[in-house]
Coordinates of C-alpha atoms in Angstrom, one line a residue:
Chain E
M1 CA -19.1 -14.4 -48.7
K2 CA -16.8 -11.5 -49.7
C3 CA -13.0 -11.5 -49.2
E4 CA -13.5 -8.6 -46.7
D5 CA -15.8 -10.7 -44.5
I6 CA -13.5 -13.7 -44.6
N7 CA -10.5 -11.6 -43.9
K8 CA -12.1 -10.5 -40.6
M9 CA -12.2 -14.1 -39.5
L10 CA -8.8 -15.4 -40.5
A11 CA -7.0 -14.9 -37.1
A12 CA -9.9 -16.6 -35.3
Y13 CA -9.8 -19.4 -37.9
L14 CA -6.1 -19.9 -37.3
D15 CA -6.7 -19.9 -33.5
E16 CA -9.5 -22.3 -33.8
E17 CA -11.9 -19.8 -32.3
V18 CA -14.6 -20.0 -35.0
T19 CA -17.9 -21.8 -35.0
P20 CA -18.2 -24.9 -37.2
E21 CA -20.4 -22.8 -39.5
E22 CA -17.8 -20.1 -39.8
R23 CA -15.1 -22.7 -40.4
G24 CA -17.2 -24.0 -43.3
Q25 CA -17.6 -20.6 -44.7
V26 CA -13.9 -19.7 -44.5
E27 CA -12.8 -23.0 -46.0
A28 CA -15.3 -22.8 -48.8
H29 CA -14.0 -19.3 -49.6
L30 CA -10.3 -20.3 -49.4
A31 CA -10.8 -23.2 -51.8
S32 CA -11.6 -20.7 -54.5
C33 CA -9.7 -17.5 -53.6
Q34 CA -5.9 -17.4 -54.1
K35 CA -5.7 -13.8 -52.6
C36 CA -7.3 -14.9 -49.3
R37 CA -5.1 -18.1 -49.2
E38 CA -2.1 -15.8 -49.4
E39 CA -3.4 -13.5 -46.7
L40 CA -3.9 -16.6 -44.5
R41 CA -0.3 -17.7 -45.0
T42 CA 1.0 -14.2 -44.2
L43 CA -1.1 -14.1 -41.0
A44 CA 0.0 -17.6 -40.0
S45 CA 3.6 -16.7 -40.4
T46 CA 3.3 -13.4 -38.5
R47 CA 1.5 -15.3 -35.7
E48 CA 4.1 -18.0 -35.4
R49 CA 7.0 -15.5 -35.5
L50 CA 5.3 -13.3 -32.9
R51 CA 4.7 -16.3 -30.6
L52 CA 8.4 -17.2 -30.8
V53 CA 9.6 -13.7 -30.2
L54 CA 7.4 -13.1 -27.2
R55 CA 8.5 -16.4 -25.6
A56 CA 12.2 -15.7 -26.3
E57 CA 11.8 -12.1 -25.0
A58 CA 10.0 -13.3 -21.8
A59 CA 12.7 -16.0 -21.3
R60 CA 15.3 -13.3 -20.9
V61 CA 13.8 -12.0 -17.6
E62 CA 13.0 -13.5 -14.2
P63 CA 11.3 -11.9 -11.2
S64 CA 13.7 -10.7 -8.5
P65 CA 14.4 -13.3 -5.7
Q66 CA 13.3 -10.6 -3.2
A67 CA 9.9 -10.3 -4.9
W68 CA 8.0 -12.3 -2.3
E69 CA 9.6 -10.5 0.6
R70 CA 8.4 -7.2 -0.8
V71 CA 4.8 -8.5 -1.2
K72 CA 5.0 -10.1 2.3
Q73 CA 6.0 -6.8 3.9
S74 CA 3.3 -5.0 2.1
I75 CA 0.5 -7.4 3.0
E76 CA 1.7 -7.7 6.6
S77 CA 1.6 -3.9 7.0
K78 CA -1.8 -3.7 5.3
S79 CA -3.4 -6.5 7.3
S80 CA -2.2 -5.7 10.7
F81 CA -4.8 -5.5 13.4
W82 CA -4.6 -1.7 13.8
E83 CA -4.6 -1.2 10.0
Q84 CA -7.8 -3.2 9.7
L85 CA -9.4 -1.2 12.5
G86 CA -8.0 2.0 11.1
T87 CA -10.3 1.7 8.0
Y88 CA -13.3 2.2 10.3
A89 CA -12.3 5.0 12.5
S90 CA -9.3 7.2 13.3
K91 CA -6.4 5.2 14.6
P92 CA -5.6 7.4 17.6
L93 CA -9.2 7.1 18.8
L94 CA -9.3 3.4 18.3
R95 CA -5.9 2.8 19.8
A96 CA -7.3 4.3 23.0
A97 CA -10.8 2.9 22.7
V98 CA -10.2 -0.7 21.8
P99 CA -8.2 -1.7 24.9
V100 CA -10.7 0.1 27.0
A101 CA -13.5 -1.8 25.3
V102 CA -11.7 -5.1 25.8
V103 CA -11.3 -4.4 29.5
L104 CA -14.9 -3.3 29.8
I105 CA -16.1 -6.3 28.0
A106 CA -14.0 -8.6 30.2
I107 CA -15.4 -6.8 33.2
G108 CA -18.9 -7.3 31.8
A109 CA -18.2 -11.0 31.4
L110 CA -17.0 -11.2 35.0
W111 CA -20.2 -9.4 36.0
S112 CA -22.4 -11.8 34.2
T113 CA -20.7 -14.8 35.7
G114 CA -21.0 -13.3 39.1
V115 CA -17.2 -13.3 39.7
L116 CA -17.4 -9.6 40.5
P117 CA -19.6 -9.1 43.5
G118 CA -22.2 -6.4 43.8
F119 CA -23.4 -6.5 40.1
Q120 CA -26.3 -8.2 38.5
S121 CA -25.7 -10.7 35.7
G122 CA -27.0 -9.8 32.2
T123 CA -25.7 -6.3 32.1
A124 CA -26.0 -4.7 28.7
P125 CA -22.9 -5.0 26.5
V126 CA -20.5 -2.2 26.5
T127 CA -19.4 -0.7 23.2
A128 CA -16.6 1.5 22.2
P129 CA -17.1 4.4 19.8
G130 CA -17.0 3.1 16.2
L131 CA -16.7 -0.5 17.2
T132 CA -19.5 -2.9 17.8
A133 CA -18.8 -5.1 20.8
P134 CA -18.6 -8.8 19.9
E135 CA -20.8 -11.3 21.5
S136 CA -17.9 -12.5 23.6
A137 CA -14.7 -10.7 24.6
D138 CA -12.8 -12.5 21.8
V139 CA -10.8 -9.8 20.1
S140 CA -9.6 -12.1 17.3
K141 CA -13.1 -12.8 16.3
S142 CA -13.9 -9.0 16.0
T143 CA -10.7 -8.6 13.9
L144 CA -11.8 -11.2 11.5
A145 CA -15.3 -9.7 11.2
L146 CA -13.8 -6.3 10.3
E147 CA -11.3 -7.9 7.8
S148 CA -14.2 -9.4 5.8
Q149 CA -16.3 -6.3 5.8
Q150 CA -15.8 -3.1 3.9
P151 CA -17.3 0.2 5.1
V152 CA -19.3 0.6 1.9
E153 CA -21.1 -2.3 0.3
I154 CA -22.1 -2.7 -3.3
I155 CA -25.9 -3.1 -3.6
S156 CA -26.1 -3.2 -7.4
V157 CA -24.5 -2.3 -10.7
S158 CA -27.2 -2.1 -13.4
G159 CA -27.4 -1.1 -17.0
P160 CA -28.2 -0.2 -19.7
L161 CA -30.7 2.2 -18.3
P162 CA -33.3 3.9 -20.5
P163 CA -33.4 6.1 -22.5
I164 CA -31.1 4.5 -25.1
N165 CA -28.1 6.8 -25.6
P166 CA -26.4 6.5 -28.9
G167 CA -23.1 7.7 -27.3
G168 CA -23.0 4.7 -25.0
P169 CA -24.9 2.8 -22.3
T170 CA -25.9 4.4 -19.0
V171 CA -25.0 2.4 -15.9
E172 CA -26.0 3.0 -12.3
V173 CA -23.9 2.0 -9.3
T174 CA -25.7 1.8 -5.9
L175 CA -23.8 1.6 -2.7
R176 CA -24.7 1.5 1.1
N177 CA -22.7 2.8 4.0
V178 CA -22.3 -0.1 6.4
A179 CA -19.7 1.6 8.6
P180 CA -20.8 3.1 11.9
E181 CA -19.9 6.6 10.9
P182 CA -20.5 8.9 7.9
V183 CA -18.6 8.7 4.7
V184 CA -17.4 12.1 3.5
S185 CA -15.9 11.2 0.1
L186 CA -16.9 8.4 -2.2
A187 CA -16.0 7.4 -5.7
A188 CA -16.3 4.2 -7.8
S189 CA -14.4 3.3 -10.9
L190 CA -15.7 0.7 -13.3
E191 CA -12.9 -0.9 -15.3
L192 CA -14.1 -1.8 -18.8
D193 CA -11.5 -1.5 -21.5
R194 CA -10.8 1.8 -19.7
P195 CA -12.0 3.1 -16.3
F196 CA -15.3 5.0 -16.0
D197 CA -15.5 7.1 -12.8
F198 CA -18.7 7.5 -10.9
D199 CA -19.1 10.6 -8.7
F200 CA -21.6 10.3 -5.8
G201 CA -21.4 13.9 -4.8
V202 CA -20.5 12.8 -1.2
T203 CA -18.6 15.5 0.6
S204 CA -18.1 16.5 4.3
S205 CA -21.0 18.9 3.9
N206 CA -23.1 16.2 2.1
P207 CA -22.0 13.0 3.9
L208 CA -23.4 9.5 3.4
L209 CA -24.8 8.6 6.8
P210 CA -24.6 5.1 8.2
D211 CA -27.0 2.6 6.6
K212 CA -27.9 5.1 3.9
I213 CA -28.0 4.1 0.2
I214 CA -26.7 6.2 -2.6
S215 CA -26.6 5.8 -6.4
A216 CA -24.7 7.5 -9.2
R217 CA -25.4 7.2 -12.9
L218 CA -22.9 7.6 -15.8
T219 CA -23.2 7.3 -19.5
L220 CA -20.2 5.3 -20.6
I221 CA -19.4 7.3 -23.7
G222 CA -17.7 5.0 -26.2
G223 CA -17.9 2.1 -23.7
G224 CA -19.7 -1.2 -23.9
F225 CA -20.2 -4.1 -21.7
S226 CA -21.6 -7.6 -21.6
D227 CA -23.8 -9.0 -18.9
K228 CA -21.9 -12.3 -19.2
I229 CA -18.6 -10.8 -18.2
S230 CA -17.6 -9.6 -14.7
Y231 CA -15.7 -6.3 -14.4
L232 CA -13.6 -4.8 -11.6
L233 CA -15.2 -2.0 -9.6
V234 CA -12.8 0.0 -7.5
I235 CA -14.5 1.7 -4.5
T236 CA -12.5 4.5 -2.7
G237 CA -13.5 6.9 -0.1
T238 CA -12.9 8.6 3.3
L239 CA -14.7 8.2 6.6
Q240 CA -15.5 11.2 8.8
S241 CA -12.7 10.2 11.1
G242 CA -10.2 10.7 8.3
A243 CA -9.6 7.0 7.6
T244 CA -9.5 6.1 3.9
F245 CA -10.6 2.9 2.2
S246 CA -10.1 1.4 -1.2
Y247 CA -11.1 -2.0 -2.4
T248 CA -11.8 -3.9 -5.6
E249 CA -14.7 -6.2 -6.3
Q250 CA -15.7 -8.2 -9.3
V251 CA -19.2 -7.2 -10.4
Q252 CA -21.6 -8.1 -13.2
I253 CA -23.6 -5.3 -14.8
M254 CA -27.2 -6.6 -14.6
A255 CA -30.2 -5.4 -16.6
P256 CA -32.4 -3.1 -14.5
P257 CA -35.6 -4.6 -13.3
S258 CA -38.4 -4.0 -15.8
K259 CA -41.3 -1.9 -14.5
Chain C
M1 CA 2.5 -26.5 -2.4
T2 CA -1.0 -25.2 -2.0
D3 CA -3.7 -27.3 -3.6
L4 CA -5.4 -24.5 -5.5
T5 CA -8.6 -26.5 -6.0
D6 CA -9.4 -26.0 -2.3
N7 CA -8.7 -22.2 -2.4
R8 CA -6.8 -22.3 0.9
W9 CA -4.9 -19.2 -0.3
Q10 CA -8.1 -17.2 0.3
S11 CA -8.1 -18.0 4.0
G12 CA -5.6 -15.3 4.9
D13 CA -2.8 -17.6 5.8
A14 CA 0.5 -16.1 4.6
A15 CA 2.1 -19.5 3.9
D16 CA -0.7 -20.6 1.6
F17 CA -0.6 -17.2 0.0
E18 CA 3.1 -17.6 -0.6
S19 CA 2.5 -20.9 -2.4
L20 CA 0.1 -19.1 -4.7
F21 CA 2.6 -16.4 -5.3
R22 CA 5.4 -18.9 -6.1
Q23 CA 3.1 -20.6 -8.6
Y24 CA 2.1 -17.6 -10.5
E25 CA 4.8 -14.9 -10.0
R26 CA 6.5 -15.7 -13.3
L27 CA 3.2 -15.6 -15.2
V28 CA 2.3 -12.2 -13.8
F29 CA 5.9 -10.8 -14.1
K30 CA 6.5 -11.9 -17.6
T31 CA 3.1 -10.7 -18.9
A32 CA 3.7 -7.3 -17.2
Y33 CA 7.2 -7.2 -18.7
L34 CA 5.9 -7.8 -22.2
I35 CA 3.2 -5.2 -21.8
T36 CA 5.2 -2.4 -20.1
G37 CA 8.6 -3.2 -21.7
T38 CA 10.7 -2.7 -18.5
K39 CA 11.9 -5.1 -15.8
E40 CA 11.5 -2.4 -13.2
E41 CA 7.9 -1.7 -13.9
A42 CA 7.2 -5.4 -14.2
E43 CA 8.6 -5.9 -10.6
D44 CA 6.4 -3.1 -9.3
I45 CA 3.4 -4.5 -11.1
L46 CA 4.1 -8.0 -9.7
Q47 CA 4.0 -6.6 -6.2
E48 CA 0.9 -4.5 -6.9
V49 CA -1.0 -7.4 -8.4
F50 CA -0.4 -9.7 -5.4
V51 CA -1.1 -7.1 -2.8
S52 CA -4.3 -6.4 -4.7
V53 CA -5.1 -10.2 -4.8
W54 CA -4.5 -10.4 -1.1
K55 CA -6.8 -7.5 -0.3
S56 CA -9.6 -8.8 -2.5
R57 CA -9.0 -12.5 -1.9
Q58 CA -12.4 -12.9 -0.4
T59 CA -14.2 -11.5 -3.4
F60 CA -12.7 -14.0 -5.8
D61 CA -15.3 -16.6 -6.7
P62 CA -13.8 -19.7 -8.4
N63 CA -17.3 -20.6 -9.8
K64 CA -17.4 -17.3 -11.8
A65 CA -13.9 -17.2 -13.2
K66 CA -10.6 -19.1 -13.5
L67 CA -7.9 -17.9 -11.1
T68 CA -5.5 -17.3 -14.0
T69 CA -8.0 -15.2 -15.9
W70 CA -8.5 -13.1 -12.7
L71 CA -4.8 -12.7 -12.3
H72 CA -4.4 -11.7 -16.0
K73 CA -7.2 -9.2 -15.5
I74 CA -5.6 -7.5 -12.5
T75 CA -2.2 -7.6 -14.3
V76 CA -3.6 -5.9 -17.4
N77 CA -5.4 -3.3 -15.3
K78 CA -2.3 -2.5 -13.3
C79 CA -0.3 -2.2 -16.6
L80 CA -2.9 0.1 -18.2
E81 CA -3.2 2.1 -15.0
R82 CA 0.6 2.9 -15.3
R83 CA 0.2 3.6 -19.0
R84 CA -2.4 6.2 -18.3
K85 CA 0.1 7.9 -15.9
K86 CA 2.9 7.7 -18.4
K87 CA 3.3 6.5 -22.0
L88 CA 4.4 2.8 -22.3
V89 CA 8.2 2.4 -22.7
S90 CA 9.4 0.3 -25.5
V91 CA 11.5 -2.7 -24.9
S92 CA 15.1 -1.6 -25.4
L93 CA 17.1 -3.7 -27.8
E94 CA 20.4 -2.1 -26.8
G95 CA 22.9 -4.4 -25.2
L96 CA 20.7 -7.5 -25.6
D97 CA 22.4 -10.8 -25.9
L98 CA 20.2 -12.1 -28.6
P99 CA 20.8 -15.4 -30.2
G100 CA 21.6 -15.3 -33.9
T101 CA 18.5 -17.2 -34.8
Q102 CA 15.5 -18.7 -33.0
V103 CA 14.1 -21.9 -34.3
T104 CA 10.9 -23.7 -33.7
D105 CA 9.4 -26.7 -35.6
D106 CA 8.9 -24.8 -38.7
V107 CA 9.8 -21.2 -38.1
L108 CA 13.2 -19.6 -38.3
V109 CA 13.6 -16.0 -37.1
S110 CA 16.8 -14.1 -37.8
R111 CA 18.1 -11.7 -35.2
Q112 CA 17.2 -8.9 -37.6
E113 CA 13.6 -10.2 -37.9
Y114 CA 13.5 -10.6 -34.1
E115 CA 14.4 -7.0 -33.5
R116 CA 12.1 -5.7 -36.2
L117 CA 9.1 -7.7 -34.9
L118 CA 9.7 -6.4 -31.4
E119 CA 9.9 -2.9 -32.7
A120 CA 6.7 -3.4 -34.7
M121 CA 5.1 -4.8 -31.5
N122 CA 6.2 -1.8 -29.5
S123 CA 4.7 0.5 -32.1
L124 CA 1.2 -0.9 -31.5
D125 CA -1.2 0.8 -29.1
A126 CA -1.8 -0.8 -25.8
K127 CA -5.2 -2.4 -26.6
H128 CA -3.8 -4.3 -29.6
R129 CA -0.5 -5.2 -27.9
V130 CA -2.3 -6.6 -24.8
V131 CA -4.6 -9.0 -26.7
L132 CA -1.6 -10.3 -28.7
I133 CA 0.4 -10.9 -25.6
L134 CA -2.5 -12.6 -23.8
R135 CA -3.2 -14.8 -26.8
Y136 CA 0.3 -15.6 -28.2
F137 CA 2.3 -15.6 -25.0
D138 CA -0.2 -16.5 -22.3
D139 CA -2.2 -18.8 -24.5
L140 CA -5.5 -17.5 -23.2
S141 CA -8.7 -18.5 -25.2
Y142 CA -10.6 -15.6 -26.8
E143 CA -13.3 -16.0 -24.0
E144 CA -10.6 -15.7 -21.3
I145 CA -9.2 -12.6 -23.0
A146 CA -12.7 -11.1 -23.2
Q147 CA -12.9 -11.5 -19.4
A148 CA -9.4 -10.2 -18.8
V149 CA -9.7 -7.0 -20.8
S150 CA -13.5 -6.6 -20.1
V151 CA -14.7 -6.5 -23.7
P152 CA -17.2 -8.7 -25.5
L153 CA -16.0 -11.8 -27.3
G154 CA -16.7 -10.3 -30.8
T155 CA -14.4 -7.4 -30.0
V156 CA -11.6 -9.8 -29.0
K157 CA -12.0 -11.6 -32.4
S158 CA -11.8 -8.4 -34.4
R159 CA -9.1 -6.9 -32.2
I160 CA -6.7 -9.8 -32.5
N161 CA -7.3 -10.0 -36.3
Q162 CA -6.7 -6.3 -36.6
A163 CA -3.6 -6.4 -34.3
L164 CA -2.0 -9.2 -36.3
K165 CA -2.5 -7.2 -39.5
L166 CA -1.2 -4.0 -37.9
L167 CA 1.8 -5.9 -36.7
R168 CA 2.5 -7.3 -40.1
A169 CA 2.2 -3.9 -41.7
Q170 CA 4.6 -2.3 -39.1
F171 CA 7.0 -5.2 -39.6
D172 CA 7.0 -4.7 -43.3
V173 CA 7.7 -1.0 -42.7
Q174 CA 10.7 -1.9 -40.5
Q175 CA 11.9 -4.4 -43.1
Q176 CA 11.7 -1.8 -45.9
R177 CA 13.5 0.8 -43.8
G178 CA 16.2 -1.8 -43.0
S179 CA 16.6 -2.7 -46.6
R180 CA 17.0 1.0 -47.5
V181 CA 19.7 1.4 -44.8
E182 CA 21.5 -1.7 -46.0
G183 CA 21.3 -0.5 -49.6
L184 CA 22.7 2.9 -48.7
S185 CA 25.5 1.4 -46.7
K186 CA 26.6 -0.7 -49.8
L187 CA 26.8 2.5 -52.0

């Protein structure tokens, strides 16, 4: 092997990140090449000094003792009951609708058990706008259900799609609106070594209706990916009621099904 | 202390989540500090990372990735997000109480070398700087770095190799500049 090829492997060799075969090639070359042995020594010295400087530099700083309090305040405000519900419909509407729904569901439960006279049991469940009534009148259960579900779900992230583009692979992101109301803006950002933004063309005049699926394709100019690595996909958007949503999921870019 | 093998922190219980935070706050904070170069930004990123972890806690799959790799990935993304908004600030050497020398088993670094190496590090672009920090501060394997920065393993290998060489070249430039200044001051 040439010096140039061996040189490209020296850091990985020092870090013990080469295959046994590569190790053999590097060591065989080093045995007969003074120049590459010198390069290895220089690299090893830089690496050790860097390790030392980074550790000394990091040892100078500590997080603030108030750091947890700030995180706690932030997550408490973000995970409050109303906040979770607010991602599905406008807050003023829900603030009025949910207590009404709870009372109506409770009345429904009383009807069905015959506690309230004059009504038949088995009355159809009552629902509030934008909120599916739970099986029982247990509000905590409905909160948990909302917490775990986002208004838009990821159906697939696939690529590279044909035709082969020399500028970069083409990837398709497919999403479904699982909220009970239309989505009026929608974007997805795929975080490779830099973000790639997918535009779905969803607007208030071209909304994504409930249960509808939408796809967007993008050629990742200068970008590359591996199907063995998971990437972050950030989904952001707005519901018709004005509530906004943003969440991040780990995704793997899968090869499209062959036809 | 939360037993992280049972992933109780994912349940939504604030006390379990605090245990997770306590265990990893320094790792996230120090990595963010080395990448961004300022304590203030590292504080903000620490908060952003754990709020993000809280919000997407149910999407983390321990069978797909190590928790620390996931944390590094979010930390790097938050740092780069900020970098896109404004250029990375270099670590300031002004007013630092640096020791005269730093010693490990077989390496001695003078204060001057320390400063020059840091300056050389700060002159690297973010993609080279990040892989060096993840490897030589966080001790991530190349495979873990590949996951954290979302590039293939081969790219990590070549990027670390290239970054070390760039660092050495920048360090030599700083050394030569320093020698010239010292030479002039002796005249």
